[in-house]
CSV table of C-alpha atoms in Angstrom, one decimal:
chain,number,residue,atom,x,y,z
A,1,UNK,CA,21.0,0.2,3.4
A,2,UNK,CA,22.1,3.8,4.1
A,3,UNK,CA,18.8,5.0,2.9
A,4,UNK,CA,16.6,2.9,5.2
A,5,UNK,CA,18.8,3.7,7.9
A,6,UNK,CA,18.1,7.2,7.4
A,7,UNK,CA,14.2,6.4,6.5
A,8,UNK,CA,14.4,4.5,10.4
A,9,UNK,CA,15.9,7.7,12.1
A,10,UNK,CA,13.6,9.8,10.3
A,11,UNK,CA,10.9,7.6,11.2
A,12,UNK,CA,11.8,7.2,15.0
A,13,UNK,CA,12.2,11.3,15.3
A,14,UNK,CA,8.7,11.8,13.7
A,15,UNK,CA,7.0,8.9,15.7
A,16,UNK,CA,8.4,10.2,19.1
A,17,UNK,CA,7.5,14.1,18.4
A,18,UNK,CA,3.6,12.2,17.4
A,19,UNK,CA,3.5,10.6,20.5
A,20,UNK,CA,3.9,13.9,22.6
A,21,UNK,CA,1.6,15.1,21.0
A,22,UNK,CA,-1.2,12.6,21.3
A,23,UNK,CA,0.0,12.6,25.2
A,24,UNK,CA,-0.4,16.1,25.6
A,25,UNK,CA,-3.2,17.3,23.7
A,26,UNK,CA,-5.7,14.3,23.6
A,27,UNK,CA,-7.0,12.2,26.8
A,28,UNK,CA,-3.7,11.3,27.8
A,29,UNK,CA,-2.4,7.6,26.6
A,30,UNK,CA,-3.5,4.8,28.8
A,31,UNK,CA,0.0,2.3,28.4
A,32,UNK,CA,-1.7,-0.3,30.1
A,33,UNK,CA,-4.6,-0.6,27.8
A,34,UNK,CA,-2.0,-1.0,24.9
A,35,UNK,CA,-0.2,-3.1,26.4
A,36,UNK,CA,-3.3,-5.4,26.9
A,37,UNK,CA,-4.5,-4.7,24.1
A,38,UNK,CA,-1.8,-6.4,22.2
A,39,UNK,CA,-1.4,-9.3,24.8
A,40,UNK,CA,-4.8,-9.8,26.5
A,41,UNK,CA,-8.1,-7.9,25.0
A,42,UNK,CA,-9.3,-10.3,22.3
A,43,UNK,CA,-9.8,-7.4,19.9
A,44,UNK,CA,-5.9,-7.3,19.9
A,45,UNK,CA,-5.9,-10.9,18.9
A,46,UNK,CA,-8.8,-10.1,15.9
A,47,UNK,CA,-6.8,-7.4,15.0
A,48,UNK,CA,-3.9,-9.1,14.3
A,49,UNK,CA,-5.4,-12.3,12.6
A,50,UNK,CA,-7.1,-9.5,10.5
A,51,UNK,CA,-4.1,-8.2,9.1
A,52,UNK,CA,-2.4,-11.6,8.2
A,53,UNK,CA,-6.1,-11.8,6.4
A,54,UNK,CA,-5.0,-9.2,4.5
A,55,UNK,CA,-1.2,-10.2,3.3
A,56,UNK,CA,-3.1,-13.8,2.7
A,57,UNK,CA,-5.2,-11.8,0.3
A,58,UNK,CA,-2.6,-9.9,-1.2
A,59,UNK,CA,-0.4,-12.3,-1.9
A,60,UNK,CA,-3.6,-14.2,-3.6
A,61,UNK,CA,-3.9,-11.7,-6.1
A,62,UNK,CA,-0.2,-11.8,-6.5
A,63,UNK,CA,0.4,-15.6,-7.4
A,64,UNK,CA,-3.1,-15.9,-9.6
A,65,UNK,CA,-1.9,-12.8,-11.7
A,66,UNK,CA,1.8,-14.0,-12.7
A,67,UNK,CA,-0.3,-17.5,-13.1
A,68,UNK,CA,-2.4,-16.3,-15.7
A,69,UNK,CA,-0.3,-13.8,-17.5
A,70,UNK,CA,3.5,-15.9,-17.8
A,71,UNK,CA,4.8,-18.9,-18.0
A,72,UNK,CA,7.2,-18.8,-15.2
A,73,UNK,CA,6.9,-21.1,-12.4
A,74,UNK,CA,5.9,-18.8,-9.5
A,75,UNK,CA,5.1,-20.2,-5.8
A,76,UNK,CA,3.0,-19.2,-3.6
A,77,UNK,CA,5.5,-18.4,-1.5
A,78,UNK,CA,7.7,-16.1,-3.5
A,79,UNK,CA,4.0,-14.6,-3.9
A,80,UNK,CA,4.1,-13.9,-0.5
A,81,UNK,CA,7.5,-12.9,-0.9
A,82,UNK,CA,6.7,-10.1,-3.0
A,83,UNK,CA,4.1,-8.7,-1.1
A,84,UNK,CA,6.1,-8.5,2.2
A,85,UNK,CA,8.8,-7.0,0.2
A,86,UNK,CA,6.4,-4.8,-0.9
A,87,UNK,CA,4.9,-3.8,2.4
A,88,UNK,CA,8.6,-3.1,3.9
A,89,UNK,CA,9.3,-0.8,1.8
A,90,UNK,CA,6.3,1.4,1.4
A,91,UNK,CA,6.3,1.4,5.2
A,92,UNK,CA,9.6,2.9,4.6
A,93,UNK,CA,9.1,5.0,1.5
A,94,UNK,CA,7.2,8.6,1.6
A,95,UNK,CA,4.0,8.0,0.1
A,96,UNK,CA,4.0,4.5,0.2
A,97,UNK,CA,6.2,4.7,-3.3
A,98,UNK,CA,8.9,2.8,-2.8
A,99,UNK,CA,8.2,-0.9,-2.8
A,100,UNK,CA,7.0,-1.2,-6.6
A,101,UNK,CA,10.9,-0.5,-7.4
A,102,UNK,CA,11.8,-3.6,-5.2
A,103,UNK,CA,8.8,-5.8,-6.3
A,104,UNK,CA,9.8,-5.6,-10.0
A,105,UNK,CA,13.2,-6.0,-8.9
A,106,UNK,CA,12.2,-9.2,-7.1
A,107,UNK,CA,10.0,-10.6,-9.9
A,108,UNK,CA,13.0,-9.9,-12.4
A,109,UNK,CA,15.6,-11.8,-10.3
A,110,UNK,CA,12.5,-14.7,-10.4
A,111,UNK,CA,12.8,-15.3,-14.3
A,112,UNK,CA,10.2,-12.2,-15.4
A,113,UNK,CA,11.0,-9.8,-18.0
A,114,UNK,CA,11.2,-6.4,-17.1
A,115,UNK,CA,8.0,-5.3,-18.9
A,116,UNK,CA,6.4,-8.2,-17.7
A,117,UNK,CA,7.3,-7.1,-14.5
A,118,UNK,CA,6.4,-3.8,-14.0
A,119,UNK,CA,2.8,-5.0,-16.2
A,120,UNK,CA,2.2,-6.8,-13.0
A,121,UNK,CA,3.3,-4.8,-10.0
A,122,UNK,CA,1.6,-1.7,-11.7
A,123,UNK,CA,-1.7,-4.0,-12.4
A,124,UNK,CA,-1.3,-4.9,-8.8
A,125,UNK,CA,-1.6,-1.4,-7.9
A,126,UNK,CA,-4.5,-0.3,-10.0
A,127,UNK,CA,-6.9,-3.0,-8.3
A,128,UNK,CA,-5.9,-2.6,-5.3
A,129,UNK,CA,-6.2,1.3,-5.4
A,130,UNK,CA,-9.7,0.8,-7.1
A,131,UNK,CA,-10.7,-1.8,-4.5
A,132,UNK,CA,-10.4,1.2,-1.6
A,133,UNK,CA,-11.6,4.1,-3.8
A,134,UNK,CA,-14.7,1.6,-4.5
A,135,UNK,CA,-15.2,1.1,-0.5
A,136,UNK,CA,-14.1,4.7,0.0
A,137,UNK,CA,-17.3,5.9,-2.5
A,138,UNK,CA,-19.4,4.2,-0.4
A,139,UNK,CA,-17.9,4.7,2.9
A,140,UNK,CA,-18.1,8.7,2.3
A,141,UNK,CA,-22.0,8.3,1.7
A,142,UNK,CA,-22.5,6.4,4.8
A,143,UNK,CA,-19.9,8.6,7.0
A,144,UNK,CA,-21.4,12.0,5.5
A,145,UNK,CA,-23.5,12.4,8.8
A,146,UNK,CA,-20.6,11.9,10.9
A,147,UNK,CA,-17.9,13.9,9.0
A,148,UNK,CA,-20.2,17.0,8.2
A,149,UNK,CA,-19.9,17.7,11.9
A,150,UNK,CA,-16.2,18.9,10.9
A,151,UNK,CA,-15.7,21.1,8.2
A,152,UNK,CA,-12.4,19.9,7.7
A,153,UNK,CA,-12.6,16.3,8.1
A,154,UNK,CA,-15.3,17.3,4.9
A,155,UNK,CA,-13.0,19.0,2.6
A,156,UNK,CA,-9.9,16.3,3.5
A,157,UNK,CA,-12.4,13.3,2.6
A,158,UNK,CA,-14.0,15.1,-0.6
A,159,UNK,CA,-10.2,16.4,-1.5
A,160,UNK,CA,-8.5,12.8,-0.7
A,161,UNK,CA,-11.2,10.9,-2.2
A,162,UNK,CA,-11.4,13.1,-5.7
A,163,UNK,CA,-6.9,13.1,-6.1
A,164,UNK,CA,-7.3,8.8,-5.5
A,165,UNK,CA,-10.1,8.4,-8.1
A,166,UNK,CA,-8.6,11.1,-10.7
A,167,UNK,CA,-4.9,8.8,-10.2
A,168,UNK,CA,-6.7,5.3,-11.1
A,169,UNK,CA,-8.4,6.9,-14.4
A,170,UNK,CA,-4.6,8.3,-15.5
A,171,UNK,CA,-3.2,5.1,-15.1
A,172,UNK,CA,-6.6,2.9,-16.6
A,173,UNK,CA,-6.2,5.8,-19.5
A,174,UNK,CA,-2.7,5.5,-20.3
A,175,UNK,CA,-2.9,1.8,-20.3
A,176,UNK,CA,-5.3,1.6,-22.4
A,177,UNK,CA,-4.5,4.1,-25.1
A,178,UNK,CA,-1.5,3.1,-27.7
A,179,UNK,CA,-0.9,6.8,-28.2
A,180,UNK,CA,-0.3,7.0,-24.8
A,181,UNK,CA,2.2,4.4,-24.7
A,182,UNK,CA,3.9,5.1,-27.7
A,183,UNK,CA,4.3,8.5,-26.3
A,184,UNK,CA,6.2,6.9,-23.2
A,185,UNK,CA,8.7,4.9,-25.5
A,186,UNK,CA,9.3,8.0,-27.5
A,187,UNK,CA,10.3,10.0,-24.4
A,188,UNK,CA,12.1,7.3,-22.8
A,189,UNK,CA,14.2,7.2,-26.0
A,190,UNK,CA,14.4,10.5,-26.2
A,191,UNK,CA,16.2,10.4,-22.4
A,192,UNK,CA,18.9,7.9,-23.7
A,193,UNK,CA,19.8,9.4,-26.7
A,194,UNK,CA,20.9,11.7,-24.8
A,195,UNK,CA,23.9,9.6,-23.9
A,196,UNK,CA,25.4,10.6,-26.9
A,197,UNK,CA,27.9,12.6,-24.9
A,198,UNK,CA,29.3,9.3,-22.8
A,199,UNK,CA,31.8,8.0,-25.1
A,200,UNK,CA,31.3,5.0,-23.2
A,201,UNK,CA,27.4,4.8,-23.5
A,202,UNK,CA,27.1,6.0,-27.1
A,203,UNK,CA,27.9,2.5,-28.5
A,204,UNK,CA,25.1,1.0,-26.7
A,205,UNK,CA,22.2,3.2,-27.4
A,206,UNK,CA,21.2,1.3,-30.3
A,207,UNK,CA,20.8,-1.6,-28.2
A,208,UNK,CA,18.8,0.0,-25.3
A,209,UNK,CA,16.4,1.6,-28.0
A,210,UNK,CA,15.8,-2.1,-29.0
A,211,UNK,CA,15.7,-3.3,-25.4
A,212,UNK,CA,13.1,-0.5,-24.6
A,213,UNK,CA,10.4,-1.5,-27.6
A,214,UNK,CA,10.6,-5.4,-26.4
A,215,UNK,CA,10.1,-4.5,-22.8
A,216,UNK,CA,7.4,-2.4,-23.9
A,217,UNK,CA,6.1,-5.3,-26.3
A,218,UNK,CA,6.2,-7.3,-23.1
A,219,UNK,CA,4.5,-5.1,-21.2
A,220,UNK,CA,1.6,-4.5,-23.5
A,221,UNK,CA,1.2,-8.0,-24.4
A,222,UNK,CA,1.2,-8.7,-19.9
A,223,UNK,CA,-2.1,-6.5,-19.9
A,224,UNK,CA,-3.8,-7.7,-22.8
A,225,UNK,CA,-3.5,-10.7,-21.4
A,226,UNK,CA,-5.1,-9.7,-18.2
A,227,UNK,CA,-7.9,-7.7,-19.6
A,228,UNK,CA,-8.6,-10.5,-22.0
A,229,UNK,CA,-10.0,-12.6,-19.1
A,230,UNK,CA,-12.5,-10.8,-17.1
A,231,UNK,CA,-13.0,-13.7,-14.6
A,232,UNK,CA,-9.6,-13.4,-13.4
A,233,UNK,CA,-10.0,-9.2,-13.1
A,234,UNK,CA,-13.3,-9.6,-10.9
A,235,UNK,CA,-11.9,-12.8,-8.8
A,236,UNK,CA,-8.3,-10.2,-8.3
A,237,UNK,CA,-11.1,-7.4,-7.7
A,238,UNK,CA,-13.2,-9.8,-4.9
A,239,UNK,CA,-9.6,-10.9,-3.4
A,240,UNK,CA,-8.5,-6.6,-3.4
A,241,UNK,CA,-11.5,-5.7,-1.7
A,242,UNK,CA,-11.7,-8.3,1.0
A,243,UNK,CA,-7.9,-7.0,1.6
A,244,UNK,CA,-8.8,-4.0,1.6
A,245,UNK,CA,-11.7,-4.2,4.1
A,246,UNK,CA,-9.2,-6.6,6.4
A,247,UNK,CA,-6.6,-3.6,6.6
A,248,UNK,CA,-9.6,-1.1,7.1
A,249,UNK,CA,-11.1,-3.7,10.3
A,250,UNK,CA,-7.9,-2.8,12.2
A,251,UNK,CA,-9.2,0.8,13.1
A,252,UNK,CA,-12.3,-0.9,14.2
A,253,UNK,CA,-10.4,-3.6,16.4
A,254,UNK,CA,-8.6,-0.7,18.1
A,255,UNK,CA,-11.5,1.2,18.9
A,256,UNK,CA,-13.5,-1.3,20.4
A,257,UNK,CA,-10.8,-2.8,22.5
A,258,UNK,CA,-12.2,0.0,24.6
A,259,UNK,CA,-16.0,-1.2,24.2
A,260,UNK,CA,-17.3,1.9,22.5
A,261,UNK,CA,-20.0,0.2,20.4
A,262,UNK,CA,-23.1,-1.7,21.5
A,263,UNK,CA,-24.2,-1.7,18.3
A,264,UNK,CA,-21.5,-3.7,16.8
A,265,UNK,CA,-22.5,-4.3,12.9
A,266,UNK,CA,-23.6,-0.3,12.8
A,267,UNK,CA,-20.1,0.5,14.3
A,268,UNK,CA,-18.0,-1.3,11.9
A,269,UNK,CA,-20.0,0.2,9.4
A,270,UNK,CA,-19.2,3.6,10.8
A,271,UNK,CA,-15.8,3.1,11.6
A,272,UNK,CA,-14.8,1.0,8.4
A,273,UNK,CA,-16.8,4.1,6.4
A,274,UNK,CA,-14.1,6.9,8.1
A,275,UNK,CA,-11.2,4.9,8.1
A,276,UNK,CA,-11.6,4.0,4.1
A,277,UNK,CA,-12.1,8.4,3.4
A,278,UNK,CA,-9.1,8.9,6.2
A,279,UNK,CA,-7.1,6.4,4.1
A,280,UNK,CA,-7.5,8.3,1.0
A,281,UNK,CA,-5.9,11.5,2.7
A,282,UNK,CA,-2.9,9.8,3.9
A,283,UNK,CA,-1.8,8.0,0.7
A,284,UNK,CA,-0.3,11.4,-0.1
A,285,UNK,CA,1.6,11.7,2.9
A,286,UNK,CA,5.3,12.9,1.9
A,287,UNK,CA,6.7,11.6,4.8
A,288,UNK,CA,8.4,8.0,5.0
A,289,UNK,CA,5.6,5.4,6.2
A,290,UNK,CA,3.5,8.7,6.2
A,291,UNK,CA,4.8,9.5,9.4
A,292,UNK,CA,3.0,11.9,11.9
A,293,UNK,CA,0.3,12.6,8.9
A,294,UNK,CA,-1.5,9.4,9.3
A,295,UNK,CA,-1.5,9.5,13.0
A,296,UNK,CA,-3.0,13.1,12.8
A,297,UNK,CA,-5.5,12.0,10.4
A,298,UNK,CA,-6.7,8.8,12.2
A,299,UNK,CA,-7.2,11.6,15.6
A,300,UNK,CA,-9.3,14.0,13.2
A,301,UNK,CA,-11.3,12.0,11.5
A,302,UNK,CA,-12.4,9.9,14.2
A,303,UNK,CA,-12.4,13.1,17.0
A,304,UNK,CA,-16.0,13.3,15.9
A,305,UNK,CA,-16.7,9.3,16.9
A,306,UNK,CA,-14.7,8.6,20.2
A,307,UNK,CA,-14.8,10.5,23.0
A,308,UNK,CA,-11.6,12.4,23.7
A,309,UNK,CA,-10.5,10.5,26.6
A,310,UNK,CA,-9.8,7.3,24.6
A,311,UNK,CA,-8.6,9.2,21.2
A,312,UNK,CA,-4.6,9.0,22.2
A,313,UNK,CA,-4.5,5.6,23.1
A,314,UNK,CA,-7.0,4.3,20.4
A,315,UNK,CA,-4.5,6.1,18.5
A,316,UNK,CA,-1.3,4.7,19.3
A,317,UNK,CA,-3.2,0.9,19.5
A,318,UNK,CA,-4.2,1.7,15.6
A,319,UNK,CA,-0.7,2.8,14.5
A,320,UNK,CA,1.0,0.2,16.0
A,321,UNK,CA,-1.4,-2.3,14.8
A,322,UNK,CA,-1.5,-0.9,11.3
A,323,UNK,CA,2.5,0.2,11.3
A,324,UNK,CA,4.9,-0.7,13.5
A,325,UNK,CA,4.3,-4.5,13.6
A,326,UNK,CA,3.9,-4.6,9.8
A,327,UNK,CA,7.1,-2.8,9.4
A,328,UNK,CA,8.8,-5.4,12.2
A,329,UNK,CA,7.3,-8.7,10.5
A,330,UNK,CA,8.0,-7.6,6.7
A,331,UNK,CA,11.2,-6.5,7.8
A,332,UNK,CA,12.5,-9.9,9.6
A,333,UNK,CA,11.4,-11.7,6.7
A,334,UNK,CA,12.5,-9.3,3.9
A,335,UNK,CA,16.2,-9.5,6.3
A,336,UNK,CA,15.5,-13.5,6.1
A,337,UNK,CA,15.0,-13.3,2.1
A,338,UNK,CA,18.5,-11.2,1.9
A,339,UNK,CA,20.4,-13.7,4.1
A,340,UNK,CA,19.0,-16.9,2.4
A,341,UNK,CA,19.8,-15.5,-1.2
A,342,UNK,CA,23.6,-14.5,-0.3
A,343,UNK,CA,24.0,-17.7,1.2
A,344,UNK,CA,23.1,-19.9,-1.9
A,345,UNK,CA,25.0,-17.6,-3.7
């Protein structure tokens, strides 16, 4: 609790030096228009159905995987459960780190095993990463007219683009090698034998050597499971990408709450395309919900789409949209998960 209170503070201080910025160096920010945005323009409303689209996905991909690869009865709604729990935390977390930790916590207080566990949180990730690096490959080839008109924009989507694809291939590598992985249980034993010193811990080294090579067992027999069946991979892959795309649809809901597009299909096209490359670049934020980076990003990359006077307020109505009122749902409900389990226990 002490570190998301200081993830919060963090957050707030960040947030409030962004949004002097975007108020005195962009077109100003129009408070009214955000305000309608949210409450009035219908693009608000799309907006918002489009990101529950998204956690519908998500939590999709979640309940068919544990389906398929365990025997544990999982609902649907401790599905969804995991995915909001997931969501508040990487809001929270610099880089968007933080809420595998709790996921695989949640799945192991569900009846998982722990390799079972992190098999399908890290799965989880892998997909869903590859689903926006696939739209992101494709978005960069459409938006190369529109970012070559900024040299940095260029370098950010070639560099952001290049780090995401060179992370999925470690992981698809390491995952499927058995060198690889018996590598990671050497090392991993290698860190608690060094216990030996803890007169306390030396008895039970033996014992988390063992515990270590079933978990591992676990987790290897988790993805061979998955990879086994192809069908379920591509339907996880379909359910990732249309996720993906729903998340992406907010930047195009903001922008056109201001009716910048007549063309409509060609400017979700365009704006989709430079919102998938700008996504890329703020993955690898350090900062906790990627604070101040992804705001600057989102005003960089799409400087060279709308025209300055909306920028700021587009802004702020994409941040919020994107941010804010994820982290406020997924944290009522992750506060309402806490509550119900001390209660029946």
């Amino acid at each position: 609790m002490k570190r998301i209170l200081i993830y919060i503070l963090f957050l707030s201080v960040v947030s409030a030096i962004t949004l002097y910025f975007l108020s005195t160096f962009s077109g100003g920010i129009e408070w009214a228009k955000v305000f309608n945005f949210f409450f009035v323009n219908v693009w608000g409303w799309i907006g918002i159905a489009s990101l529950m689209i998204s956690w519908l996905m998500d939590t999709l991909i979640t309940y068919i995987m544990i389906l398929k690869i365990t025997n544990v009865k999982f609902s649907f709604l401790k599905s969804f459960n995991m995915s909001v729990i997931g969501i508040f935390f990487n809001k929270l977390s610099p880089a968007s780190t933080g809420g595998s930790v709790f996921q695989i916590a949640y799945l192991r207080n569900n009846g998982l095993n722990l390799g079972t566990s992190i098999s399908v949180t890290e799965l989880r990730y892998i997909i869903k990463q590859s689903a926006m690096v696939f739209l992101a490959a494709f978005g960069f080839i459409d938006a190369i007219p529109i970012i070559s008109r900024n040299e940095i924009v260029f370098i950010l989507s070639l560099t952001g683009f290049v780090i995401s694809v060179g992370g999925i291939l470690i992981l698809v590598l390491a995952n499927m090698s058995a060198k690889s992985r018996n590598y990671m249980i050497k090392t991993i034993k290698w860190f608690i034998n060094l216990l030996r010193f803890s007169k306390r811990l030396s008895p039970k080294i033996p014992d988390l050597n063992l515990k270590v090579e079933m978990e591992f067992r676990n987790y290897t027999e988790s993805l061979r499971l998955i990879s086994k069946n192809w069908k379920v991979v591509t339907v996880i892959f379909i359910l990732a990408l249309i996720s993906a795309i729903a998340h992406l649809f907010l930047a195009f809901a903001a922008v056109q709450s201001f009716g910048i597009f007549e063309n409509i299909p060609r400017g979700i096209v365009d704006v989709l395309s430079l919102q998938a490359i700008a996504t890329m670049v703020i993955f690898f934020s350090p900062t906790p919900g990627s604070s101040g980076l992804a705001e600057s990003g989102f005003f960089l990359f799409f400087s060279t789409l709308i025209p300055p006077k909306f920028l700021g307020t587009v802004t702020l109505e994409w941040r919020i949209l994107s941010y804010f009122l994820p982290l406020l749902i997924s944290g009522i409900i992750f506060l309402f998960i806490s509550l119900s389990r001390m209660v029946k226990r």
